[in-house]
XYZ file of C-alpha atoms in Angstrom:
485
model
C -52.089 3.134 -23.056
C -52.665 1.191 -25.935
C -49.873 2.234 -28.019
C -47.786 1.117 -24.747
C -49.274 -2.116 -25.020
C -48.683 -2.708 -28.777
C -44.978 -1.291 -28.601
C -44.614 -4.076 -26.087
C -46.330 -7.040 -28.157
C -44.075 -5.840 -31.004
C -41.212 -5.950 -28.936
C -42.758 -9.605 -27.867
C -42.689 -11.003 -31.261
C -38.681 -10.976 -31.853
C -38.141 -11.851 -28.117
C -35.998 -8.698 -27.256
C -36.172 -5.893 -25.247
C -35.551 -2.203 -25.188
C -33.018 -2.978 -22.695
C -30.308 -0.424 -23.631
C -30.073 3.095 -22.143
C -27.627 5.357 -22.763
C -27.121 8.638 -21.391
C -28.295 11.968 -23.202
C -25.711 13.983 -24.560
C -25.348 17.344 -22.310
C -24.673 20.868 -23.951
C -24.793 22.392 -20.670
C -21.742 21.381 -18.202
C -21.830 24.117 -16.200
C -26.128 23.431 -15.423
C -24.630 21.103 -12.437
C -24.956 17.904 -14.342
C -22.013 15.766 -14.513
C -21.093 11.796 -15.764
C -19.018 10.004 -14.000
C -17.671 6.931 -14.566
C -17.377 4.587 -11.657
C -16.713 1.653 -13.599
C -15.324 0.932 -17.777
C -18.534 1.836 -19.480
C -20.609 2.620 -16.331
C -21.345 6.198 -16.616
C -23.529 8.024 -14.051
C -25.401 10.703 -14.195
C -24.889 13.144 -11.432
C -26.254 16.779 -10.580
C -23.409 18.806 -8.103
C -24.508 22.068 -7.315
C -22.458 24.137 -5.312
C -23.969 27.467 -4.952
C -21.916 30.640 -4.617
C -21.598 31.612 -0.194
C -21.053 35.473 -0.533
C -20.153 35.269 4.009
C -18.380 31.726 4.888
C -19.425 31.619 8.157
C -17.790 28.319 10.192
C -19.649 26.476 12.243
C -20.285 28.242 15.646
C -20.830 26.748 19.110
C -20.085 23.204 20.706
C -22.358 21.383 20.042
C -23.724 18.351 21.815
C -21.661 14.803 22.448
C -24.065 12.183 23.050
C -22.477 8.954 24.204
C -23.409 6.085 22.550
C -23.209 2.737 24.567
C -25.483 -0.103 23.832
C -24.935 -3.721 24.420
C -26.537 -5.857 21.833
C -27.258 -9.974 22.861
C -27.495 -12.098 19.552
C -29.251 -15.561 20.240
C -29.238 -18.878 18.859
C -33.179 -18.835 18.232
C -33.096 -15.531 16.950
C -33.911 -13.768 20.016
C -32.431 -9.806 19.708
C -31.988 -8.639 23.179
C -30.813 -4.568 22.913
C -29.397 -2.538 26.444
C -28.873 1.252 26.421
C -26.430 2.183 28.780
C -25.566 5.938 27.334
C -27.400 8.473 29.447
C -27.528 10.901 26.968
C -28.753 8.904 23.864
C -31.316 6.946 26.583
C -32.763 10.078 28.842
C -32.207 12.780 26.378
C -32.651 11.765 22.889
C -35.281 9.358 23.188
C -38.770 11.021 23.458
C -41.950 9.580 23.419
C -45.513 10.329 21.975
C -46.009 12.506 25.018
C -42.876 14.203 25.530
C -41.673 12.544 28.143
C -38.104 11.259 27.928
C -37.616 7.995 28.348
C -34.774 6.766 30.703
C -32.338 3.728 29.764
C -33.974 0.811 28.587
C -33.734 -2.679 28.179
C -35.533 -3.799 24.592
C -35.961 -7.559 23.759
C -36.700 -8.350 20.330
C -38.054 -11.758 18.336
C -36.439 -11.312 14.948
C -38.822 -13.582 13.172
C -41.814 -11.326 13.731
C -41.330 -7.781 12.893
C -44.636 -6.125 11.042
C -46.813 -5.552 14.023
C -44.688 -3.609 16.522
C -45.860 -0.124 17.697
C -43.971 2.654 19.308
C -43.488 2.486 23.290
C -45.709 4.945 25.326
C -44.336 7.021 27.707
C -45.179 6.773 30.986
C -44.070 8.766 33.956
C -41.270 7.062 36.409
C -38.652 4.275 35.556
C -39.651 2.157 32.619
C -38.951 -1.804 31.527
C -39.783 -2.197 27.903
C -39.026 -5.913 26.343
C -40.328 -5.939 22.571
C -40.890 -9.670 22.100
C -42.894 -10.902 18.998
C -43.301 -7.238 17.586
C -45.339 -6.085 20.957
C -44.055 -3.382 23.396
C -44.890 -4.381 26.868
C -44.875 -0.719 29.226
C -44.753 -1.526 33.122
C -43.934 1.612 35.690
C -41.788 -0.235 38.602
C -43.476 -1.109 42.300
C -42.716 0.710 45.355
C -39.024 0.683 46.511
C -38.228 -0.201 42.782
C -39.493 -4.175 42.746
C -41.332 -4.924 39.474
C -44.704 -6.058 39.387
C -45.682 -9.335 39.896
C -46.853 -10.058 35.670
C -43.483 -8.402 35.108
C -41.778 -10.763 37.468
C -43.297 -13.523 35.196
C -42.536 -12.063 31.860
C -38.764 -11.655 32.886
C -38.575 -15.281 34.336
C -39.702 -16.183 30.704
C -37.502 -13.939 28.934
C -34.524 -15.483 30.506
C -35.086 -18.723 28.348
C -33.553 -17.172 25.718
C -31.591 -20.086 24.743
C -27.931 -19.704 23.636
C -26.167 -16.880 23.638
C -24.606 -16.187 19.655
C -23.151 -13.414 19.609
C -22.518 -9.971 21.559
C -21.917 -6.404 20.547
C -20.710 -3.380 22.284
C -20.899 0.036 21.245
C -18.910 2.176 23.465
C -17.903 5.962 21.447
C -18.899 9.425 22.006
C -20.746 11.325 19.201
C -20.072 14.803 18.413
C -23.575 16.809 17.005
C -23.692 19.714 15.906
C -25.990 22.074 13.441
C -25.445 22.051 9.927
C -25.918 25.511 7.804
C -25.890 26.370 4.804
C -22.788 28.746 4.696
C -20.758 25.514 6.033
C -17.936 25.055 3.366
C -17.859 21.341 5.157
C -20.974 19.986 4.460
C -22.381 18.441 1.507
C -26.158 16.855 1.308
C -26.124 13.618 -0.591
C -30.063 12.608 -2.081
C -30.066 8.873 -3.286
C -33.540 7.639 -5.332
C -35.173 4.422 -4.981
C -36.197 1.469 -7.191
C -38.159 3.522 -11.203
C -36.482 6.898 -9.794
C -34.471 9.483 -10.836
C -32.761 12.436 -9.667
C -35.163 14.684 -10.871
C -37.610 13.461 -8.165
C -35.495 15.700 -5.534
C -35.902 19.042 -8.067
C -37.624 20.742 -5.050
C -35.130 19.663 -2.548
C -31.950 20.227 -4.574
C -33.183 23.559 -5.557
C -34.751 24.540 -2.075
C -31.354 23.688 -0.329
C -29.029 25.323 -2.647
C -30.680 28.394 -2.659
C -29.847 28.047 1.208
C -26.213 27.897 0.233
C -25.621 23.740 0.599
C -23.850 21.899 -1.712
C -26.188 19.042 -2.726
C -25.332 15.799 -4.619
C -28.105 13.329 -6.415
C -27.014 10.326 -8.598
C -29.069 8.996 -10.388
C -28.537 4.592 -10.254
C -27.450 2.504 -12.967
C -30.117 2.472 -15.613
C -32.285 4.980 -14.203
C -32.716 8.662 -15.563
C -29.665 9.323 -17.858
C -27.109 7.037 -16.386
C -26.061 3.730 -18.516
C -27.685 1.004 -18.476
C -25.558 -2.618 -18.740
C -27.225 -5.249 -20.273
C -26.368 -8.189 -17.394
C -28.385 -8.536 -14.242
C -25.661 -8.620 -12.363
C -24.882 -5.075 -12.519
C -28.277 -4.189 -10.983
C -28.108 -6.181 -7.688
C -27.605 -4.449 -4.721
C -23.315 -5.172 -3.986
C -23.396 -3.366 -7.538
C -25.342 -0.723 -7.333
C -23.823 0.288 -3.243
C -20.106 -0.010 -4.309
C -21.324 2.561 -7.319
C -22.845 4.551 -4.289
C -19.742 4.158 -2.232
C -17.660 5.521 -5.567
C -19.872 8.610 -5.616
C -20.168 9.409 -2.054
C -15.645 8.938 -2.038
C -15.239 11.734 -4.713
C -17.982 14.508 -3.421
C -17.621 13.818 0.377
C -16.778 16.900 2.478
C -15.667 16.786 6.504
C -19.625 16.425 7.423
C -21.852 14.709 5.185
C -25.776 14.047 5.559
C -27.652 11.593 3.763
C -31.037 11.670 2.603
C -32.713 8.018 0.909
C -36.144 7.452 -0.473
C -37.402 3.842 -0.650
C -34.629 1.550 -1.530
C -32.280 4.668 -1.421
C -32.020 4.021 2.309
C -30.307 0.930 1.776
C -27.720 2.362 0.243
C -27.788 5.252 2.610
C -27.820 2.389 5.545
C -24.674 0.919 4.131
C -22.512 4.277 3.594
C -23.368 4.988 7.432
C -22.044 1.705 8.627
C -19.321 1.542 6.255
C -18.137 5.243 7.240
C -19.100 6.376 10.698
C -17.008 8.821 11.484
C -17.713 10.956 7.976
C -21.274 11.039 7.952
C -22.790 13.588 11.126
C -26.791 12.874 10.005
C -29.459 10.737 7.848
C -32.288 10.891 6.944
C -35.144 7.957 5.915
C -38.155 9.230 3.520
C -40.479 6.273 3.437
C -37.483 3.347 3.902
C -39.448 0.257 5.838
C -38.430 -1.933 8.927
C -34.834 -3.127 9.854
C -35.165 -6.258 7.933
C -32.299 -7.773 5.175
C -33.503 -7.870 1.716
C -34.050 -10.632 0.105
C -36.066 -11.062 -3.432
C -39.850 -12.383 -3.601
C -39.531 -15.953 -5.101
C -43.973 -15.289 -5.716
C -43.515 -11.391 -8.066
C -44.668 -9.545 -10.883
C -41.020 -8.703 -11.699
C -40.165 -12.522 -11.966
C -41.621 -12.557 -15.386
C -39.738 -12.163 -18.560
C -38.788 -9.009 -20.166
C -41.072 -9.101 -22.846
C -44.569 -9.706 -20.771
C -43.349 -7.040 -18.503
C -43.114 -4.798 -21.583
C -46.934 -5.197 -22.003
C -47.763 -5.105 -18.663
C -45.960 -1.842 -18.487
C -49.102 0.922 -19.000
C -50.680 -1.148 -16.075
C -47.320 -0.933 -13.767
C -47.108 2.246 -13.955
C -51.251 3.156 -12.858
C -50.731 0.751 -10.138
C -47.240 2.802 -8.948
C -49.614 5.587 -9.604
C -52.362 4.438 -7.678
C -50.490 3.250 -4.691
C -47.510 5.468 -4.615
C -49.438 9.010 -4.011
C -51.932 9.481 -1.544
C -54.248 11.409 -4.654
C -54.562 10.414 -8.098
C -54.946 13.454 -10.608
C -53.557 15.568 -13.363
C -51.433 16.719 -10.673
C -49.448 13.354 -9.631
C -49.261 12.285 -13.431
C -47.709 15.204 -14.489
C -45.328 15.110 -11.678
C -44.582 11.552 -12.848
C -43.963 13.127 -16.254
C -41.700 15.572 -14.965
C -40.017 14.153 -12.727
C -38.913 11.255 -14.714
C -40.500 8.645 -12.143
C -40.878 5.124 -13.155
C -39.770 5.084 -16.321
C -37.319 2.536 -16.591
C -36.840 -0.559 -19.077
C -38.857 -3.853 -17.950
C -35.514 -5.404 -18.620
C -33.673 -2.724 -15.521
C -36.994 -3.189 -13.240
C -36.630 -6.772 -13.132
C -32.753 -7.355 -12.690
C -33.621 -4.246 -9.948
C -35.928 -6.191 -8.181
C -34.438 -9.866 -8.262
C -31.426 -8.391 -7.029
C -32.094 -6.989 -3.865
C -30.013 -9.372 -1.745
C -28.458 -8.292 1.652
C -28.795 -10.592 4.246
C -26.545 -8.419 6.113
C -29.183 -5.426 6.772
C -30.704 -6.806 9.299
C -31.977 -5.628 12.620
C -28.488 -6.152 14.462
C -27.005 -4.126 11.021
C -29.364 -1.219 12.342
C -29.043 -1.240 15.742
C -25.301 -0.324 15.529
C -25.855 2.720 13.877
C -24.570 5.394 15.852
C -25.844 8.236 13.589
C -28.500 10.550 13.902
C -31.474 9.334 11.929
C -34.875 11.506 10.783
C -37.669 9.155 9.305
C -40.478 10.609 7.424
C -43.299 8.587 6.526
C -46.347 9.229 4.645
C -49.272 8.179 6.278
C -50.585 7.214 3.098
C -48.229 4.905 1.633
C -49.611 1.474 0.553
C -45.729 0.042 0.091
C -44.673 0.673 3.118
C -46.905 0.388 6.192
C -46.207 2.804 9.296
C -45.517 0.126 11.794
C -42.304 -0.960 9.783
C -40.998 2.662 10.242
C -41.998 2.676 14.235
C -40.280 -0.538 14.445
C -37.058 1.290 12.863
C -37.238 4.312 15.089
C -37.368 1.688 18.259
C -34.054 -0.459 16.706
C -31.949 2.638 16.227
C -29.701 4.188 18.515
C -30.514 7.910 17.931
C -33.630 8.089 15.727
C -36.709 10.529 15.516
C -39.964 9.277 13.728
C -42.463 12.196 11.763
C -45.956 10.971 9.912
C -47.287 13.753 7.428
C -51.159 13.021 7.578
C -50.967 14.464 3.554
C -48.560 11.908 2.011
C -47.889 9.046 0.360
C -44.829 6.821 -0.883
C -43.858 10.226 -3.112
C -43.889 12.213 -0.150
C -40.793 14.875 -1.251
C -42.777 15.626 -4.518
C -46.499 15.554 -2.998
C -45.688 17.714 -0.093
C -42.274 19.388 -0.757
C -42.637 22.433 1.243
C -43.053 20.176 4.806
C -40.180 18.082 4.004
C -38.392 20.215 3.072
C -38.874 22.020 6.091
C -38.898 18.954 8.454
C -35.199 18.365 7.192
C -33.772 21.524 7.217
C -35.139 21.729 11.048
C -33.255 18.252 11.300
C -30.243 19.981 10.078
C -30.187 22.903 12.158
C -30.704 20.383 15.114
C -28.139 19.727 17.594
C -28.653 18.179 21.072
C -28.985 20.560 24.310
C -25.815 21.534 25.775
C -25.511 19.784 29.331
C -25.358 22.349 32.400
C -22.193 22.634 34.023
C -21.392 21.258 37.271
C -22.121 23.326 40.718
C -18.992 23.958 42.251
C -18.468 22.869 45.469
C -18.984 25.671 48.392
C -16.182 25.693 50.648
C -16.493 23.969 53.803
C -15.885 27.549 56.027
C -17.861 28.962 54.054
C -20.915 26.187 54.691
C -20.884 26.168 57.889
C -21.782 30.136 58.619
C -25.085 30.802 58.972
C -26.942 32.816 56.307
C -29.766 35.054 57.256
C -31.534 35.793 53.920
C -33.754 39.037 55.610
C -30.405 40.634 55.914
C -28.068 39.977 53.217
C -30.924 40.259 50.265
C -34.702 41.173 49.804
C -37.119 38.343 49.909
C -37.258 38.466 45.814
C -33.626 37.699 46.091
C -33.895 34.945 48.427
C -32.404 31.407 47.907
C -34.687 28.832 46.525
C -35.051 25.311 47.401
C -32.528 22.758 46.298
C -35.956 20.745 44.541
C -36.962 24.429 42.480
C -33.023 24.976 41.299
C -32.591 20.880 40.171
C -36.196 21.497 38.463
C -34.954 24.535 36.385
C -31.488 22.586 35.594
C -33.692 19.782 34.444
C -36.059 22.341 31.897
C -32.432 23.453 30.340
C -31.423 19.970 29.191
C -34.283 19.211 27.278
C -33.866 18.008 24.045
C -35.032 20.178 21.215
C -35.874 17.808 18.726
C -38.004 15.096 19.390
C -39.068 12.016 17.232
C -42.736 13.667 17.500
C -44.217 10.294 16.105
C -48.463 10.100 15.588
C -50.455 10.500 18.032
C-alpha cells in the first residue's frame, strides 16, 4: 500500500496521470479472445467461445406465449399509475412470497420516492395494490366484490392525480421458450460493471460453454485489455452503450440472453428496449431500482486525477470491504485474478461523472416486455435489496432471488448458485395452457347417464369443482420470482 501511495504522489508532482491503456498483445487467437474495433482507435477486448455441439438438437416443444398488455398513466406531478391487463403475465407469471399467484393488478407509483418500497404479499382472493410513496398497500375485496371502506378512501385520494402527461400501451404477445445448450440460435451475452473486467465471469463463461452455449463478454472501454481514450467523453454512458450496441450487432444469434452486473444492466436495459424482438431473456446480478442515472454533484470520483491516484490503495479496501460479503485471502486473490478494480483514476472518474440517462427511468422499465431474473446478494452495501424489490414490482415479467451468502461480487463469491439459478432461468419456459373442453353435443346431453352401469365407481365422473381444480394445478407456473421470505 505504500508503494501505491508514493507511485501516486510521484505521479502528483508533474500533474499527469497514468491515463493510457492499451491492450496486451495476444499470441493466442484461437484461446477465444478477440479485438474488435467499434470505433478508429477504439479496440475492445472480447472473449467468443463457441464450443464444439457433437448432437445439434433444435429447440423442441411450443413453448409458452404470454401476452403482454399493460397500460401505463404518466402524470404531470410525477404520479406513475401502471394497469396489467394480460392474463397470463398478471395470474400466471406473477408469484408472490407465498406462492400464490397474483391476479391483474392495478399499481400506482410516486416517482419521487423510490428507496423504501417492499414486495406485495400475497393474499388469497382478488387483490388492489396502489404503490404510492414507495409503500404497497394489500386489501382483499368486501363481500359481493365492494372494497373496503379505508380502500374507498385511499382510491377517492388517488384520483387527484392531477394531469394526465402521457399514456402508454403495450399490447404484443411474447413467445418463451427454453434455451439449451445444443441451440445453434442462442448466444449468452455477460456485460461487467463500473472497475470490471471480463475475467470476473471466468466461472460463468467456462461453466456455460462446457454446456455447449456460445457465450460473449466485452470487456468496456478502458477496462481489462480494451483501449483506453484519453477524453471523458468516451466514457459516458451514450459512449460506452452504442459500443455495447456494436458488439451485441456482430455476435447476435436468432435468441439472445443477457446477463449485467452493476452498471452492466444499464447497458443490458438499453439493448432490451432498443431490440425487443431479438433478445428472448435477461438477467440482473445486483443492478438497483428503476431510476435514470444521473452523476453525484457531492463524490469521491469528482476529484482530480492525481488525488485519486493516491487515494487509490484506500479505493480499492473500501470496494473490498463493501463489495464482498467476507474479507480474506480468498476475496483479494479473486480481486487479483479476476482483474477487478483495477482501472486508471483517470477511467474511474470520466466512468463515474458520466453516467447520464435521464431516459432509464421507471416508465423506461416498465415497458420491458422481456423476461427478467434478478439476483441480489443479501449482502451488498451498494445496492440495498429494496431497490431490487422495487424493480421486480415495475417490470412486466420479472422474478426476484436473494442468496443469504453474497455480496455485490455475487458471480465470483458464490459461482456454483448462480450459476445454477441462471441456467434454471434458461431452461425456464412458462406452463403450456390446457386446451379447451369441447363442447358435448346437445343429444348427447340430454340422455341420462347412469354411472353404476356404464363404469365402476373408480371410474365414475367427478365433479365439475374437482376437474376445474386439477386444470388449475396444470397451469401453474414453474418458475417463480421466489423473493425472501
Amino acid at each position: 500500500m505504500l508503494a501505491s501511495f508514493m507511485e501516486g504522489l510521484l505521479c502528483c508532482l508533474p500533474s499527469k496521470s497514468t491515463n493510457v491503456v492499451v491492450p496486451v498483445e495476444t499470441s493466442e487467437p484461437t484461446n477465444g479472445y478477440e479485438f474488435i474495433e467499434v470505433k478508429p482507435g477504439r479496440l475492445l477486448r472480447v472473449r467468443h467461445i463457441i464450443p464444439e455441439r457433437l448432437v445439434v438438437e433444435q429447440p423442441t416443444g411450443q413453448g409458452g406465449c404470454v401476452s403482454c398488455k399493460r397500460r401505463i398513466s404518466v402524470f404531470c406531478n410525477g404520479q406513475l399509475f401502471i394497469e396489467n391487463l394480460g392474463d397470463r403475465a398478471a395470474t400466471e407469471l406473477k408469484t408472490c412470497q407465498n406462492g400464490d399467484t397474483e391476479p391483474n393488478s392495478t399499481v400506482e407509483v410516486e416517482l419521487t420516492d423510490c428507496g423504501n418500497s417492499s414486495p406485495p404479499a400475497g393474499v388469497a382472493g382478488t387483490r388492489s395494490d396502489s404503490v404510492t410513496a414507495g409503500k404497497v398497500v394489500t386489501s382483499e375485496m368486501g363481500a359481493g366484490g365492494d372494497p373496503p371502506a379505508n380502500l374507498k378512501a385511499e382510491t377517492s385520494q388517488n384520483r387527484r392525480r392531477g394531469k394526465l402527461k402521457r399514456t402508454v400501451v403495450i399490447d404484443c404477445e411474447r413467445k418463451i421458450s427454453a434455451c439449451k445448450g445444443t441451440h445453434p440460435d442462442v448466444a449468452l451475452f455477460f456485460i461487467h460493471g463500473v472497475g470490471g473486467s471480463l475475467d470476473i465471469w471466468r466461472n460463468q463463461l467456462d461453466f456455460f460453454s462446457r454446456l455447449g452455449y456460445e457465450v460473449i463478454a466485452p470487456d468496456l472501454a478502458g477496462h481489462g485489455s480494451s483501449s483506453a481514450p484519453p477524453i471523458p467523453a468516451a466514457y459516458t454512458f451514450y459512449a460506452l452503450a452504442e459500443d455495447m450496441r456494436l458488439i451485441f450487432k456482430r455476435y447476435a444469434r436468432k435468441r439472445n440472453i443477457l446477463i449485467g452486473h452493476s452498471y452492466g444492466v444499464s447497458f443490458c436495459t438499453f439493448l432490451a428496449h432498443e431490440y425487443p424482438d431479438e433478445i428472448h431473456k435477461m438477467v440482473m446480478i445486483n443492478g438497483g431500482g428503476p431510476t435514470a442515472l444521473e452523476p453525484s454533484l457531492f463524490s469521491v470520483f469528482n476529484l482530480p486525477s492525481c488525488v485519486l491516484d493516491c487515494l487509490s490503495p484506500l479505493l480499492r479496501w473500501s470496494f473490498l470491504k463493501a463489495g464482498f460479503a467476507h474479507q480474506g485471502a480468498k476475496e483479494k486473490r479473486l480481486l487479483k485474478e479476476n482483474n477487478a478494480f483495477n482501472v486508471s483514476s483517470f477511467v474511474l472518474r470520466a466512468m463515474m461523472s458520466g453516467q447520464y440517462w435521464p431516459e432509464g427511468d421507471e416508465v423506461y422499465h416498465s415497458e420491458l416486455t422481456v423476461p427478467i431474473l434478478l439476483v441480489h446478494g443479501i449482502h451488498d452495501k451498494f445496492v440495498p435489496v429494496d431497490e431490487d424489490q422495487r424493480m421486480a414490482e415495475i417490470l412486466l415479467i420479472g422474478f426476484l432471488k436473494v442468496l443469504e451468502e453474497g455480496s455485490h461480487m455475487v458471480m465470483m463469491e458464490c459461482p456454483e448458485a448462480v450459476n445454477t439459478l441462471l441456467h434454471e432461468f434458461f431452461l425456464w419456459e412458462p406452463a403450456t395452457p390446457p386446451p379447451p373442453k369441447s363442447k358435448a353435443r346437445p343429444e348427447t346431453a340430454k340422455a341420462p347417464i347412469d354411472n353404476s352401469k356404464t363404469a365402476p365407481d373408480s371410474a365414475k365422473v367427478r365433479p365439475a369443482t374437482a376437474l376445474q381444480g386439477s386444470l388449475n394445478r396444470a397451469a401453474e407456473v414453474k418458475f417463480d420470482r421466489g423473493d425472501k421470505k
